mmCIF file with all atom_site columns, C-alpha atoms and ligand atoms in Angstrom:
data_model
loop_
_atom_site.group_PDB
_atom_site.id
_atom_site.type_symbol
_atom_site.label_atom_id
_atom_site.label_alt_id
_atom_site.label_comp_id
_atom_site.label_asym_id
_atom_site.label_entity_id
_atom_site.label_seq_id
_atom_site.pdbx_PDB_ins_code
_atom_site.Cartn_x
_atom_site.Cartn_y
_atom_site.Cartn_z
_atom_site.occupancy
_atom_site.B_iso_or_equiv
_atom_site.pdbx_formal_charge
_atom_site.auth_seq_id
_atom_site.auth_comp_id
_atom_site.auth_asym_id
_atom_site.auth_atom_id
_atom_site.pdbx_PDB_model_num
ATOM   1   C  CA  . MET K 1 1   ? 35.346  7.903   -14.524 1.00 0.00 ? 1   MET K CA  1
ATOM   2   C  CA  . ASN K 1 2   ? 35.487  4.169   -14.179 1.00 0.00 ? 2   ASN K CA  1
ATOM   3   C  CA  . ALA K 1 3   ? 31.974  2.676   -14.330 1.00 0.00 ? 3   ALA K CA  1
ATOM   4   C  CA  . THR K 1 4   ? 32.956  0.020   -11.800 1.00 0.00 ? 4   THR K CA  1
ATOM   5   C  CA  . ASN K 1 5   ? 33.154  2.774   -9.145  1.00 0.00 ? 5   ASN K CA  1
ATOM   6   C  CA  . LEU K 1 6   ? 29.561  3.780   -9.806  1.00 0.00 ? 6   LEU K CA  1
ATOM   7   C  CA  . PHE K 1 7   ? 26.268  2.266   -8.783  1.00 0.00 ? 7   PHE K CA  1
ATOM   8   C  CA  . GLN K 1 8   ? 25.221  0.000   -11.596 1.00 0.00 ? 8   GLN K CA  1
ATOM   9   C  CA  . PRO K 1 9   ? 22.036  0.464   -13.660 1.00 0.00 ? 9   PRO K CA  1
ATOM   10  C  CA  . ILE K 1 10  ? 19.458  -2.226  -12.943 1.00 0.00 ? 10  ILE K CA  1
ATOM   11  C  CA  . LEU K 1 11  ? 16.996  -3.812  -15.337 1.00 0.00 ? 11  LEU K CA  1
ATOM   12  C  CA  . ALA K 1 12  ? 13.799  -5.577  -14.394 1.00 0.00 ? 12  ALA K CA  1
ATOM   13  C  CA  . ASN K 1 13  ? 10.665  -6.723  -16.187 1.00 0.00 ? 13  ASN K CA  1
ATOM   14  C  CA  . LEU K 1 14  ? 7.174   -5.975  -14.989 1.00 0.00 ? 14  LEU K CA  1
ATOM   15  C  CA  . ASP K 1 15  ? 4.389   -8.430  -15.748 1.00 0.00 ? 15  ASP K CA  1
ATOM   16  C  CA  . PHE K 1 16  ? 1.420   -6.114  -16.321 1.00 0.00 ? 16  PHE K CA  1
ATOM   17  C  CA  . GLU K 1 17  ? -1.128  -8.918  -15.826 1.00 0.00 ? 17  GLU K CA  1
ATOM   18  C  CA  . GLN K 1 18  ? 0.251   -10.301 -12.556 1.00 0.00 ? 18  GLN K CA  1
ATOM   19  C  CA  . GLY K 1 19  ? 1.941   -7.165  -11.248 1.00 0.00 ? 19  GLY K CA  1
ATOM   20  C  CA  . THR K 1 20  ? 5.137   -9.104  -10.560 1.00 0.00 ? 20  THR K CA  1
ATOM   21  C  CA  . ILE K 1 21  ? 8.685   -7.819  -11.031 1.00 0.00 ? 21  ILE K CA  1
ATOM   22  C  CA  . ASP K 1 22  ? 11.228  -10.482 -11.987 1.00 0.00 ? 22  ASP K CA  1
ATOM   23  C  CA  . ASN K 1 23  ? 14.379  -8.817  -10.648 1.00 0.00 ? 23  ASN K CA  1
ATOM   24  C  CA  . CYS K 1 24  ? 12.833  -8.621  -7.201  1.00 0.00 ? 24  CYS K CA  1
ATOM   25  C  CA  . GLU K 1 25  ? 14.639  -8.141  -3.872  1.00 0.00 ? 25  GLU K CA  1
ATOM   26  C  CA  . GLN K 1 26  ? 12.348  -10.275 -1.728  1.00 0.00 ? 26  GLN K CA  1
ATOM   27  C  CA  . MET K 1 27  ? 8.615   -10.559 -2.146  1.00 0.00 ? 27  MET K CA  1
ATOM   28  C  CA  . ILE K 1 28  ? 6.622   -9.462  0.913   1.00 0.00 ? 28  ILE K CA  1
ATOM   29  C  CA  . VAL K 1 29  ? 3.392   -11.333 1.679   1.00 0.00 ? 29  VAL K CA  1
ATOM   30  C  CA  . ARG K 1 30  ? 0.815   -9.857  4.040   1.00 0.00 ? 30  ARG K CA  1
ATOM   31  C  CA  . ARG K 1 31  ? -1.902  -12.173 5.290   1.00 0.00 ? 31  ARG K CA  1
ATOM   32  C  CA  . LEU K 1 32  ? -4.913  -11.298 7.421   1.00 0.00 ? 32  LEU K CA  1
ATOM   33  C  CA  . SER K 1 33  ? -2.975  -12.498 10.480  1.00 0.00 ? 33  SER K CA  1
ATOM   34  C  CA  . ASP K 1 34  ? -0.394  -9.761  9.783   1.00 0.00 ? 34  ASP K CA  1
ATOM   35  C  CA  . LEU K 1 35  ? -3.156  -7.166  10.023  1.00 0.00 ? 35  LEU K CA  1
ATOM   36  C  CA  . GLN K 1 36  ? -4.784  -8.243  13.274  1.00 0.00 ? 36  GLN K CA  1
ATOM   37  C  CA  . GLY K 1 37  ? -6.480  -5.268  14.895  1.00 0.00 ? 37  GLY K CA  1
ATOM   38  C  CA  . TYR K 1 38  ? -6.562  -3.273  11.666  1.00 0.00 ? 38  TYR K CA  1
ATOM   39  C  CA  . PHE K 1 39  ? -10.152 -4.091  10.669  1.00 0.00 ? 39  PHE K CA  1
ATOM   40  C  CA  . GLN K 1 40  ? -13.118 -2.735  12.616  1.00 0.00 ? 40  GLN K CA  1
ATOM   41  C  CA  . ASP K 1 41  ? -15.128 -5.968  12.640  1.00 0.00 ? 41  ASP K CA  1
ATOM   42  C  CA  . ASP K 1 42  ? -12.881 -8.113  14.786  1.00 0.00 ? 42  ASP K CA  1
ATOM   43  C  CA  . GLU K 1 43  ? -15.419 -10.945 14.941  1.00 0.00 ? 43  GLU K CA  1
ATOM   44  C  CA  . ALA K 1 44  ? -15.417 -11.188 11.140  1.00 0.00 ? 44  ALA K CA  1
ATOM   45  C  CA  . ALA K 1 45  ? -11.614 -11.042 11.120  1.00 0.00 ? 45  ALA K CA  1
ATOM   46  C  CA  . GLN K 1 46  ? -11.312 -13.847 13.692  1.00 0.00 ? 46  GLN K CA  1
ATOM   47  C  CA  . ALA K 1 47  ? -13.688 -16.040 11.694  1.00 0.00 ? 47  ALA K CA  1
ATOM   48  C  CA  . MET K 1 48  ? -11.519 -15.613 8.594   1.00 0.00 ? 48  MET K CA  1
ATOM   49  C  CA  . LEU K 1 49  ? -8.246  -16.341 10.388  1.00 0.00 ? 49  LEU K CA  1
ATOM   50  C  CA  . GLU K 1 50  ? -8.515  -20.091 9.917   1.00 0.00 ? 50  GLU K CA  1
ATOM   51  C  CA  . ASP K 1 51  ? -8.060  -19.583 6.170   1.00 0.00 ? 51  ASP K CA  1
ATOM   52  C  CA  . ASP K 1 52  ? -5.778  -16.607 6.793   1.00 0.00 ? 52  ASP K CA  1
ATOM   53  C  CA  . PRO K 1 53  ? -6.108  -15.199 3.268   1.00 0.00 ? 53  PRO K CA  1
ATOM   54  C  CA  . VAL K 1 54  ? -3.315  -13.312 1.568   1.00 0.00 ? 54  VAL K CA  1
ATOM   55  C  CA  . LEU K 1 55  ? -4.368  -9.654  1.451   1.00 0.00 ? 55  LEU K CA  1
ATOM   56  C  CA  . TYR K 1 56  ? -1.459  -8.343  -0.596  1.00 0.00 ? 56  TYR K CA  1
ATOM   57  C  CA  . ARG K 1 57  ? 1.990   -8.968  -1.963  1.00 0.00 ? 57  ARG K CA  1
ATOM   58  C  CA  . VAL K 1 58  ? 4.734   -6.419  -2.553  1.00 0.00 ? 58  VAL K CA  1
ATOM   59  C  CA  . TYR K 1 59  ? 7.464   -6.928  -5.157  1.00 0.00 ? 59  TYR K CA  1
ATOM   60  C  CA  . PRO K 1 60  ? 10.399  -4.577  -4.475  1.00 0.00 ? 60  PRO K CA  1
ATOM   61  C  CA  . MET K 1 61  ? 12.719  -4.264  -7.448  1.00 0.00 ? 61  MET K CA  1
ATOM   62  C  CA  . LYS K 1 62  ? 16.336  -5.082  -6.670  1.00 0.00 ? 62  LYS K CA  1
ATOM   63  C  CA  . SER K 1 63  ? 18.100  -1.945  -5.504  1.00 0.00 ? 63  SER K CA  1
ATOM   64  C  CA  . CYS K 1 64  ? 21.483  -0.837  -6.825  1.00 0.00 ? 64  CYS K CA  1
ATOM   65  C  CA  . GLY K 1 65  ? 22.314  0.244   -3.251  1.00 0.00 ? 65  GLY K CA  1
ATOM   66  C  CA  . GLU K 1 66  ? 22.224  3.979   -3.799  1.00 0.00 ? 66  GLU K CA  1
ATOM   67  C  CA  . GLU K 1 67  ? 21.236  5.267   -0.349  1.00 0.00 ? 67  GLU K CA  1
ATOM   68  C  CA  . THR K 1 68  ? 19.995  8.634   -1.601  1.00 0.00 ? 68  THR K CA  1
ATOM   69  C  CA  . GLY K 1 69  ? 18.386  7.063   -4.654  1.00 0.00 ? 69  GLY K CA  1
ATOM   70  C  CA  . LEU K 1 70  ? 14.956  5.714   -5.396  1.00 0.00 ? 70  LEU K CA  1
ATOM   71  C  CA  . LEU K 1 71  ? 13.214  2.452   -4.613  1.00 0.00 ? 71  LEU K CA  1
ATOM   72  C  CA  . VAL K 1 72  ? 10.689  0.890   -6.942  1.00 0.00 ? 72  VAL K CA  1
ATOM   73  C  CA  . GLY K 1 73  ? 8.097   -1.790  -6.342  1.00 0.00 ? 73  GLY K CA  1
ATOM   74  C  CA  . THR K 1 74  ? 4.684   -3.082  -7.224  1.00 0.00 ? 74  THR K CA  1
ATOM   75  C  CA  . SER K 1 75  ? 1.837   -4.012  -4.880  1.00 0.00 ? 75  SER K CA  1
ATOM   76  C  CA  . VAL K 1 76  ? -0.871  -6.544  -5.669  1.00 0.00 ? 76  VAL K CA  1
ATOM   77  C  CA  . LEU K 1 77  ? -3.867  -6.130  -3.356  1.00 0.00 ? 77  LEU K CA  1
ATOM   78  C  CA  . GLU K 1 78  ? -6.433  -8.906  -3.501  1.00 0.00 ? 78  GLU K CA  1
ATOM   79  C  CA  . PRO K 1 79  ? -10.197 -8.309  -3.669  1.00 0.00 ? 79  PRO K CA  1
ATOM   80  C  CA  . GLY K 1 80  ? -12.306 -9.158  -0.636  1.00 0.00 ? 80  GLY K CA  1
ATOM   81  C  CA  . CYS K 1 81  ? -13.807 -7.845  2.583   1.00 0.00 ? 81  CYS K CA  1
ATOM   82  C  CA  . VAL K 1 82  ? -13.523 -8.291  6.318   1.00 0.00 ? 82  VAL K CA  1
ATOM   83  C  CA  . GLY K 1 83  ? -17.060 -7.570  7.446   1.00 0.00 ? 83  GLY K CA  1
ATOM   84  C  CA  . ASN K 1 84  ? -18.005 -4.601  5.295   1.00 0.00 ? 84  ASN K CA  1
ATOM   85  C  CA  . GLU K 1 85  ? -14.457 -3.263  5.105   1.00 0.00 ? 85  GLU K CA  1
ATOM   86  C  CA  . TYR K 1 86  ? -12.501 -3.897  1.924   1.00 0.00 ? 86  TYR K CA  1
ATOM   87  C  CA  . PHE K 1 87  ? -9.094  -5.568  1.943   1.00 0.00 ? 87  PHE K CA  1
ATOM   88  C  CA  . MET K 1 88  ? -6.494  -2.870  2.430   1.00 0.00 ? 88  MET K CA  1
ATOM   89  C  CA  . THR K 1 89  ? -2.814  -2.336  3.114   1.00 0.00 ? 89  THR K CA  1
ATOM   90  C  CA  . LYS K 1 90  ? -1.548  -1.600  6.621   1.00 0.00 ? 90  LYS K CA  1
ATOM   91  C  CA  . GLY K 1 91  ? -0.816  1.976   5.685   1.00 0.00 ? 91  GLY K CA  1
ATOM   92  C  CA  . HIS K 1 92  ? 2.176   3.947   6.848   1.00 0.00 ? 92  HIS K CA  1
ATOM   93  C  CA  . SER K 1 93  ? 3.923   7.281   6.808   1.00 0.00 ? 93  SER K CA  1
ATOM   94  C  CA  . HIS K 1 94  ? 7.626   7.671   6.141   1.00 0.00 ? 94  HIS K CA  1
ATOM   95  C  CA  . LEU K 1 95  ? 10.245  7.785   8.890   1.00 0.00 ? 95  LEU K CA  1
ATOM   96  C  CA  . LEU K 1 96  ? 11.894  10.544  6.902   1.00 0.00 ? 96  LEU K CA  1
ATOM   97  C  CA  . GLU K 1 97  ? 8.733   12.631  7.174   1.00 0.00 ? 97  GLU K CA  1
ATOM   98  C  CA  . GLU K 1 98  ? 9.322   14.837  4.153   1.00 0.00 ? 98  GLU K CA  1
ATOM   99  C  CA  . ALA K 1 99  ? 9.844   11.858  1.821   1.00 0.00 ? 99  ALA K CA  1
ATOM   100 C  CA  . PRO K 1 100 ? 7.172   11.788  -0.906  1.00 0.00 ? 100 PRO K CA  1
ATOM   101 C  CA  . GLU K 1 101 ? 6.021   8.875   -3.053  1.00 0.00 ? 101 GLU K CA  1
ATOM   102 C  CA  . VAL K 1 102 ? 4.342   8.260   -6.406  1.00 0.00 ? 102 VAL K CA  1
ATOM   103 C  CA  . TYR K 1 103 ? 1.805   5.515   -7.158  1.00 0.00 ? 103 TYR K CA  1
ATOM   104 C  CA  . PHE K 1 104 ? 0.773   4.554   -10.674 1.00 0.00 ? 104 PHE K CA  1
ATOM   105 C  CA  . THR K 1 105 ? -2.221  2.251   -11.028 1.00 0.00 ? 105 THR K CA  1
ATOM   106 C  CA  . LEU K 1 106 ? -1.749  -0.580  -13.499 1.00 0.00 ? 106 LEU K CA  1
ATOM   107 C  CA  . SER K 1 107 ? -5.069  -2.402  -13.103 1.00 0.00 ? 107 SER K CA  1
ATOM   108 C  CA  . GLY K 1 108 ? -8.055  -2.967  -10.853 1.00 0.00 ? 108 GLY K CA  1
ATOM   109 C  CA  . GLU K 1 109 ? -10.114 -0.469  -8.910  1.00 0.00 ? 109 GLU K CA  1
ATOM   110 C  CA  . GLY K 1 110 ? -9.572  1.013   -5.516  1.00 0.00 ? 110 GLY K CA  1
ATOM   111 C  CA  . MET K 1 111 ? -8.946  4.015   -3.362  1.00 0.00 ? 111 MET K CA  1
ATOM   112 C  CA  . ILE K 1 112 ? -5.888  5.644   -1.934  1.00 0.00 ? 112 ILE K CA  1
ATOM   113 C  CA  . LEU K 1 113 ? -6.397  7.298   1.431   1.00 0.00 ? 113 LEU K CA  1
ATOM   114 C  CA  . THR K 1 114 ? -3.858  9.963   2.300   1.00 0.00 ? 114 THR K CA  1
ATOM   115 C  CA  . GLU K 1 115 ? -4.054  11.503  5.724   1.00 0.00 ? 115 GLU K CA  1
ATOM   116 C  CA  . THR K 1 116 ? -2.279  14.100  7.830   1.00 0.00 ? 116 THR K CA  1
ATOM   117 C  CA  . ALA K 1 117 ? -1.302  13.541  11.457  1.00 0.00 ? 117 ALA K CA  1
ATOM   118 C  CA  . ASP K 1 118 ? -4.409  15.581  12.389  1.00 0.00 ? 118 ASP K CA  1
ATOM   119 C  CA  . GLY K 1 119 ? -6.701  13.189  10.553  1.00 0.00 ? 119 GLY K CA  1
ATOM   120 C  CA  . ASP K 1 120 ? -7.418  15.350  7.500   1.00 0.00 ? 120 ASP K CA  1
ATOM   121 C  CA  . THR K 1 121 ? -8.121  12.894  4.712   1.00 0.00 ? 121 THR K CA  1
ATOM   122 C  CA  . VAL K 1 122 ? -7.843  13.071  0.948   1.00 0.00 ? 122 VAL K CA  1
ATOM   123 C  CA  . ALA K 1 123 ? -9.279  10.041  -0.839  1.00 0.00 ? 123 ALA K CA  1
ATOM   124 C  CA  . GLN K 1 124 ? -8.635  9.440   -4.518  1.00 0.00 ? 124 GLN K CA  1
ATOM   125 C  CA  . LYS K 1 125 ? -10.000 6.760   -6.793  1.00 0.00 ? 125 LYS K CA  1
ATOM   126 C  CA  . MET K 1 126 ? -7.427  4.383   -8.215  1.00 0.00 ? 126 MET K CA  1
ATOM   127 C  CA  . GLU K 1 127 ? -7.963  2.850   -11.639 1.00 0.00 ? 127 GLU K CA  1
ATOM   128 C  CA  . LYS K 1 128 ? -5.808  1.934   -14.601 1.00 0.00 ? 128 LYS K CA  1
ATOM   129 C  CA  . GLY K 1 129 ? -3.680  4.962   -15.494 1.00 0.00 ? 129 GLY K CA  1
ATOM   130 C  CA  . THR K 1 130 ? -4.174  7.098   -12.381 1.00 0.00 ? 130 THR K CA  1
ATOM   131 C  CA  . ILE K 1 131 ? -1.039  8.685   -10.951 1.00 0.00 ? 131 ILE K CA  1
ATOM   132 C  CA  . HIS K 1 132 ? -0.990  9.679   -7.283  1.00 0.00 ? 132 HIS K CA  1
ATOM   133 C  CA  . TYR K 1 133 ? 1.625   12.016  -5.869  1.00 0.00 ? 133 TYR K CA  1
ATOM   134 C  CA  . ILE K 1 134 ? 1.812   11.611  -2.096  1.00 0.00 ? 134 ILE K CA  1
ATOM   135 C  CA  . PRO K 1 135 ? 3.645   14.556  -0.544  1.00 0.00 ? 135 PRO K CA  1
ATOM   136 C  CA  . GLY K 1 136 ? 5.823   14.105  2.526   1.00 0.00 ? 136 GLY K CA  1
ATOM   137 C  CA  . LYS K 1 137 ? 4.080   13.861  5.912   1.00 0.00 ? 137 LYS K CA  1
ATOM   138 C  CA  . TRP K 1 138 ? 0.943   12.234  4.479   1.00 0.00 ? 138 TRP K CA  1
ATOM   139 C  CA  . ALA K 1 139 ? 0.216   8.688   5.690   1.00 0.00 ? 139 ALA K CA  1
ATOM   140 C  CA  . HIS K 1 140 ? -1.057  6.478   2.876   1.00 0.00 ? 140 HIS K CA  1
ATOM   141 C  CA  . ARG K 1 141 ? -3.141  3.336   2.567   1.00 0.00 ? 141 ARG K CA  1
ATOM   142 C  CA  . THR K 1 142 ? -4.647  1.594   -0.456  1.00 0.00 ? 142 THR K CA  1
ATOM   143 C  CA  . ILE K 1 143 ? -7.983  -0.218  -0.550  1.00 0.00 ? 143 ILE K CA  1
ATOM   144 C  CA  . ASN K 1 144 ? -9.233  -2.667  -3.169  1.00 0.00 ? 144 ASN K CA  1
ATOM   145 C  CA  . THR K 1 145 ? -12.876 -1.801  -3.886  1.00 0.00 ? 145 THR K CA  1
ATOM   146 C  CA  . GLY K 1 146 ? -13.131 -3.986  -6.985  1.00 0.00 ? 146 GLY K CA  1
ATOM   147 C  CA  . ALA K 1 147 ? -13.559 -7.622  -7.888  1.00 0.00 ? 147 ALA K CA  1
ATOM   148 C  CA  . VAL K 1 148 ? -10.041 -8.243  -9.233  1.00 0.00 ? 148 VAL K CA  1
ATOM   149 C  CA  . PRO K 1 149 ? -6.573  -7.537  -7.813  1.00 0.00 ? 149 PRO K CA  1
ATOM   150 C  CA  . LEU K 1 150 ? -5.627  -3.863  -7.523  1.00 0.00 ? 150 LEU K CA  1
ATOM   151 C  CA  . ILE K 1 151 ? -2.135  -3.537  -8.953  1.00 0.00 ? 151 ILE K CA  1
ATOM   152 C  CA  . PHE K 1 152 ? 0.003   -0.436  -8.663  1.00 0.00 ? 152 PHE K CA  1
ATOM   153 C  CA  . PHE K 1 153 ? 3.574   0.632   -9.182  1.00 0.00 ? 153 PHE K CA  1
ATOM   154 C  CA  . ALA K 1 154 ? 5.328   2.808   -6.590  1.00 0.00 ? 154 ALA K CA  1
ATOM   155 C  CA  . VAL K 1 155 ? 8.495   4.914   -6.488  1.00 0.00 ? 155 VAL K CA  1
ATOM   156 C  CA  . TRP K 1 156 ? 9.855   6.407   -3.261  1.00 0.00 ? 156 TRP K CA  1
ATOM   157 C  CA  . PRO K 1 157 ? 13.157  7.698   -1.836  1.00 0.00 ? 157 PRO K CA  1
ATOM   158 C  CA  . ALA K 1 158 ? 15.463  4.919   -0.650  1.00 0.00 ? 158 ALA K CA  1
ATOM   159 C  CA  . ASN K 1 159 ? 16.053  6.729   2.630   1.00 0.00 ? 159 ASN K CA  1
ATOM   160 C  CA  . ALA K 1 160 ? 12.308  7.198   3.364   1.00 0.00 ? 160 ALA K CA  1
ATOM   161 C  CA  . GLY K 1 161 ? 11.880  4.270   5.764   1.00 0.00 ? 161 GLY K CA  1
ATOM   162 C  CA  . HIS K 1 162 ? 8.437   3.174   6.968   1.00 0.00 ? 162 HIS K CA  1
ATOM   163 C  CA  . ASN K 1 163 ? 6.570   4.180   10.097  1.00 0.00 ? 163 ASN K CA  1
ATOM   164 C  CA  . TYR K 1 164 ? 3.769   1.677   10.773  1.00 0.00 ? 164 TYR K CA  1
ATOM   165 C  CA  . GLY K 1 165 ? 3.363   2.327   14.500  1.00 0.00 ? 165 GLY K CA  1
ATOM   166 C  CA  . ALA K 1 166 ? 1.180   5.445   14.383  1.00 0.00 ? 166 ALA K CA  1
ATOM   167 C  CA  . ILE K 1 167 ? -1.352  3.909   12.003  1.00 0.00 ? 167 ILE K CA  1
ATOM   168 C  CA  . LYS K 1 168 ? -1.385  0.602   13.858  1.00 0.00 ? 168 LYS K CA  1
ATOM   169 C  CA  . ASN K 1 169 ? -2.203  2.429   17.093  1.00 0.00 ? 169 ASN K CA  1
ATOM   170 C  CA  . LYS K 1 170 ? -4.686  5.037   15.984  1.00 0.00 ? 170 LYS K CA  1
ATOM   171 C  CA  . GLY K 1 171 ? -5.880  3.846   12.557  1.00 0.00 ? 171 GLY K CA  1
ATOM   172 C  CA  . PHE K 1 172 ? -7.044  6.143   9.787   1.00 0.00 ? 172 PHE K CA  1
ATOM   173 C  CA  . ALA K 1 173 ? -9.754  8.733   10.512  1.00 0.00 ? 173 ALA K CA  1
ATOM   174 C  CA  . THR K 1 174 ? -11.655 7.548   7.443   1.00 0.00 ? 174 THR K CA  1
ATOM   175 C  CA  . LEU K 1 175 ? -12.736 4.027   6.496   1.00 0.00 ? 175 LEU K CA  1
ATOM   176 C  CA  . VAL K 1 176 ? -13.722 2.681   3.097   1.00 0.00 ? 176 VAL K CA  1
ATOM   177 C  CA  . VAL K 1 177 ? -16.632 0.261   3.418   1.00 0.00 ? 177 VAL K CA  1
ATOM   178 C  CA  . LYS K 1 178 ? -18.883 -1.640  1.066   1.00 0.00 ? 178 LYS K CA  1
ATOM   179 C  CA  . GLY K 1 179 ? -22.225 0.157   0.860   1.00 0.00 ? 179 GLY K CA  1
ATOM   180 C  CA  . GLU K 1 180 ? -25.389 -0.849  -0.979  1.00 0.00 ? 180 GLU K CA  1
ATOM   181 C  CA  . ASP K 1 181 ? -24.351 1.114   -4.046  1.00 0.00 ? 181 ASP K CA  1
ATOM   182 C  CA  . GLY K 1 182 ? -20.605 0.561   -3.823  1.00 0.00 ? 182 GLY K CA  1
ATOM   183 C  CA  . PRO K 1 183 ? -17.723 1.959   -1.799  1.00 0.00 ? 183 PRO K CA  1
ATOM   184 C  CA  . GLU K 1 184 ? -18.514 4.539   0.868   1.00 0.00 ? 184 GLU K CA  1
ATOM   185 C  CA  . LEU K 1 185 ? -16.239 6.696   2.956   1.00 0.00 ? 185 LEU K CA  1
ATOM   186 C  CA  . ILE K 1 186 ? -17.259 6.792   6.596   1.00 0.00 ? 186 ILE K CA  1
ATOM   187 C  CA  . LYS K 1 187 ? -15.821 8.254   9.764   1.00 0.00 ? 187 LYS K CA  1
ATOM   188 C  CA  . ASN K 1 188 ? -13.784 5.844   11.882  1.00 0.00 ? 188 ASN K CA  1
ATOM   189 C  CA  . LEU K 1 189 ? -15.482 6.054   15.276  1.00 0.00 ? 189 LEU K CA  1
ATOM   190 C  CA  . ASN K 1 190 ? -12.530 4.271   16.898  1.00 0.00 ? 190 ASN K CA  1
ATOM   191 C  CA  . TYR K 1 191 ? -10.009 6.783   15.558  1.00 0.00 ? 191 TYR K CA  1
ATOM   192 C  CA  . SER K 1 192 ? -7.968  8.220   18.378  1.00 0.00 ? 192 SER K CA  1
HETATM 193 C  C1  . LIG M 2 .   ? 6.275   1.814   0.000   1.00 0.00 ? 1   LIG M C1  1
HETATM 194 C  C2  . LIG M 2 .   ? 4.980   1.832   -0.768  1.00 0.00 ? 1   LIG M C2  1
HETATM 195 C  C3  . LIG M 2 .   ? 4.330   0.468   -1.046  1.00 0.00 ? 1   LIG M C3  1
HETATM 196 C  C4  . LIG M 2 .   ? 3.718   -0.173  0.219   1.00 0.00 ? 1   LIG M C4  1
HETATM 197 C  C5  . LIG M 2 .   ? 2.841   -1.378  -0.124  1.00 0.00 ? 1   LIG M C5  1
HETATM 198 C  C6  . LIG M 2 .   ? 2.276   -2.087  1.094   1.00 0.00 ? 1   LIG M C6  1
HETATM 199 O  O1  . LIG M 2 .   ? 6.612   3.066   0.491   1.00 0.00 ? 1   LIG M O1  1
HETATM 200 O  O2  . LIG M 2 .   ? 4.060   2.697   -0.159  1.00 0.00 ? 1   LIG M O2  1
HETATM 201 O  O3  . LIG M 2 .   ? 5.245   -0.368  -1.638  1.00 0.00 ? 1   LIG M O3  1
HETATM 202 O  O4  . LIG M 2 .   ? 4.730   -0.555  1.117   1.00 0.00 ? 1   LIG M O4  1
HETATM 203 O  O5  . LIG M 2 .   ? 1.777   -0.970  -0.925  1.00 0.00 ? 1   LIG M O5  1
HETATM 204 O  O6  . LIG M 2 .   ? 1.682   -1.184  1.985   1.00 0.00 ? 1   LIG M O6  1
HETATM 205 P  P1  . LIG M 2 .   ? 2.155   -1.142  3.520   1.00 0.00 ? 1   LIG M P1  1
HETATM 206 O  O7  . LIG M 2 .   ? 1.397   -0.005  4.110   1.00 0.00 ? 1   LIG M O7  1
HETATM 207 O  O8  . LIG M 2 .   ? 1.853   -2.458  4.123   1.00 0.00 ? 1   LIG M O8  1
HETATM 208 O  O9  . LIG M 2 .   ? 3.642   -0.879  3.465   1.00 0.00 ? 1   LIG M O9  1
HETATM 209 ZN ZN1 . LIG M 2 .   ? 5.069   4.787   1.385   1.00 0.00 ? 2   LIG M ZN1 1
#
């Protein structure tokens, strides 16, 4: 078969220190203003909006266009807090509900919250070398509980799509907050 009729193999380089991918589709930047309403302490969030810090960046590797293939990307989640809540990603489930995903932590420290539509939560610690398999139908969010960027590598089906609406509206049932002795998981009293 003629190779020109096939999807072409793609090469990219990952910078392990920065978490960047050079052959990147288009970097996504999420600032605090992109996550308005996501943090519990709205007063603290409003006070930080003047600086509007970058919470995370996503580097999606260039895709070869294979619709039933895989997508690859890294996420770099900055350290910090809004009130007592650590910087976190928006969190989403997949539009194609049964689409799973794999995260591989490259550096930093954090948590991955995975949650069913009924609010059952599984929280796992993320640190260099941890691999997280997220089955279909589980919403997922990452939280940086450390002092340096949390960097992880992700692989997911190209046809998965992202559903942000449900999480934006009802949040996660569990929050990760900064306690006296480190990260604590608490119930989200505003979860609906
Ligand atoms: C994509 C994968 C990650 C996240 C990224 C940002 O399926 O899970 O690349 O998109 O960590 O999180 P979010 O919730 O803002 O998409
Ligand atoms: Zn995902």
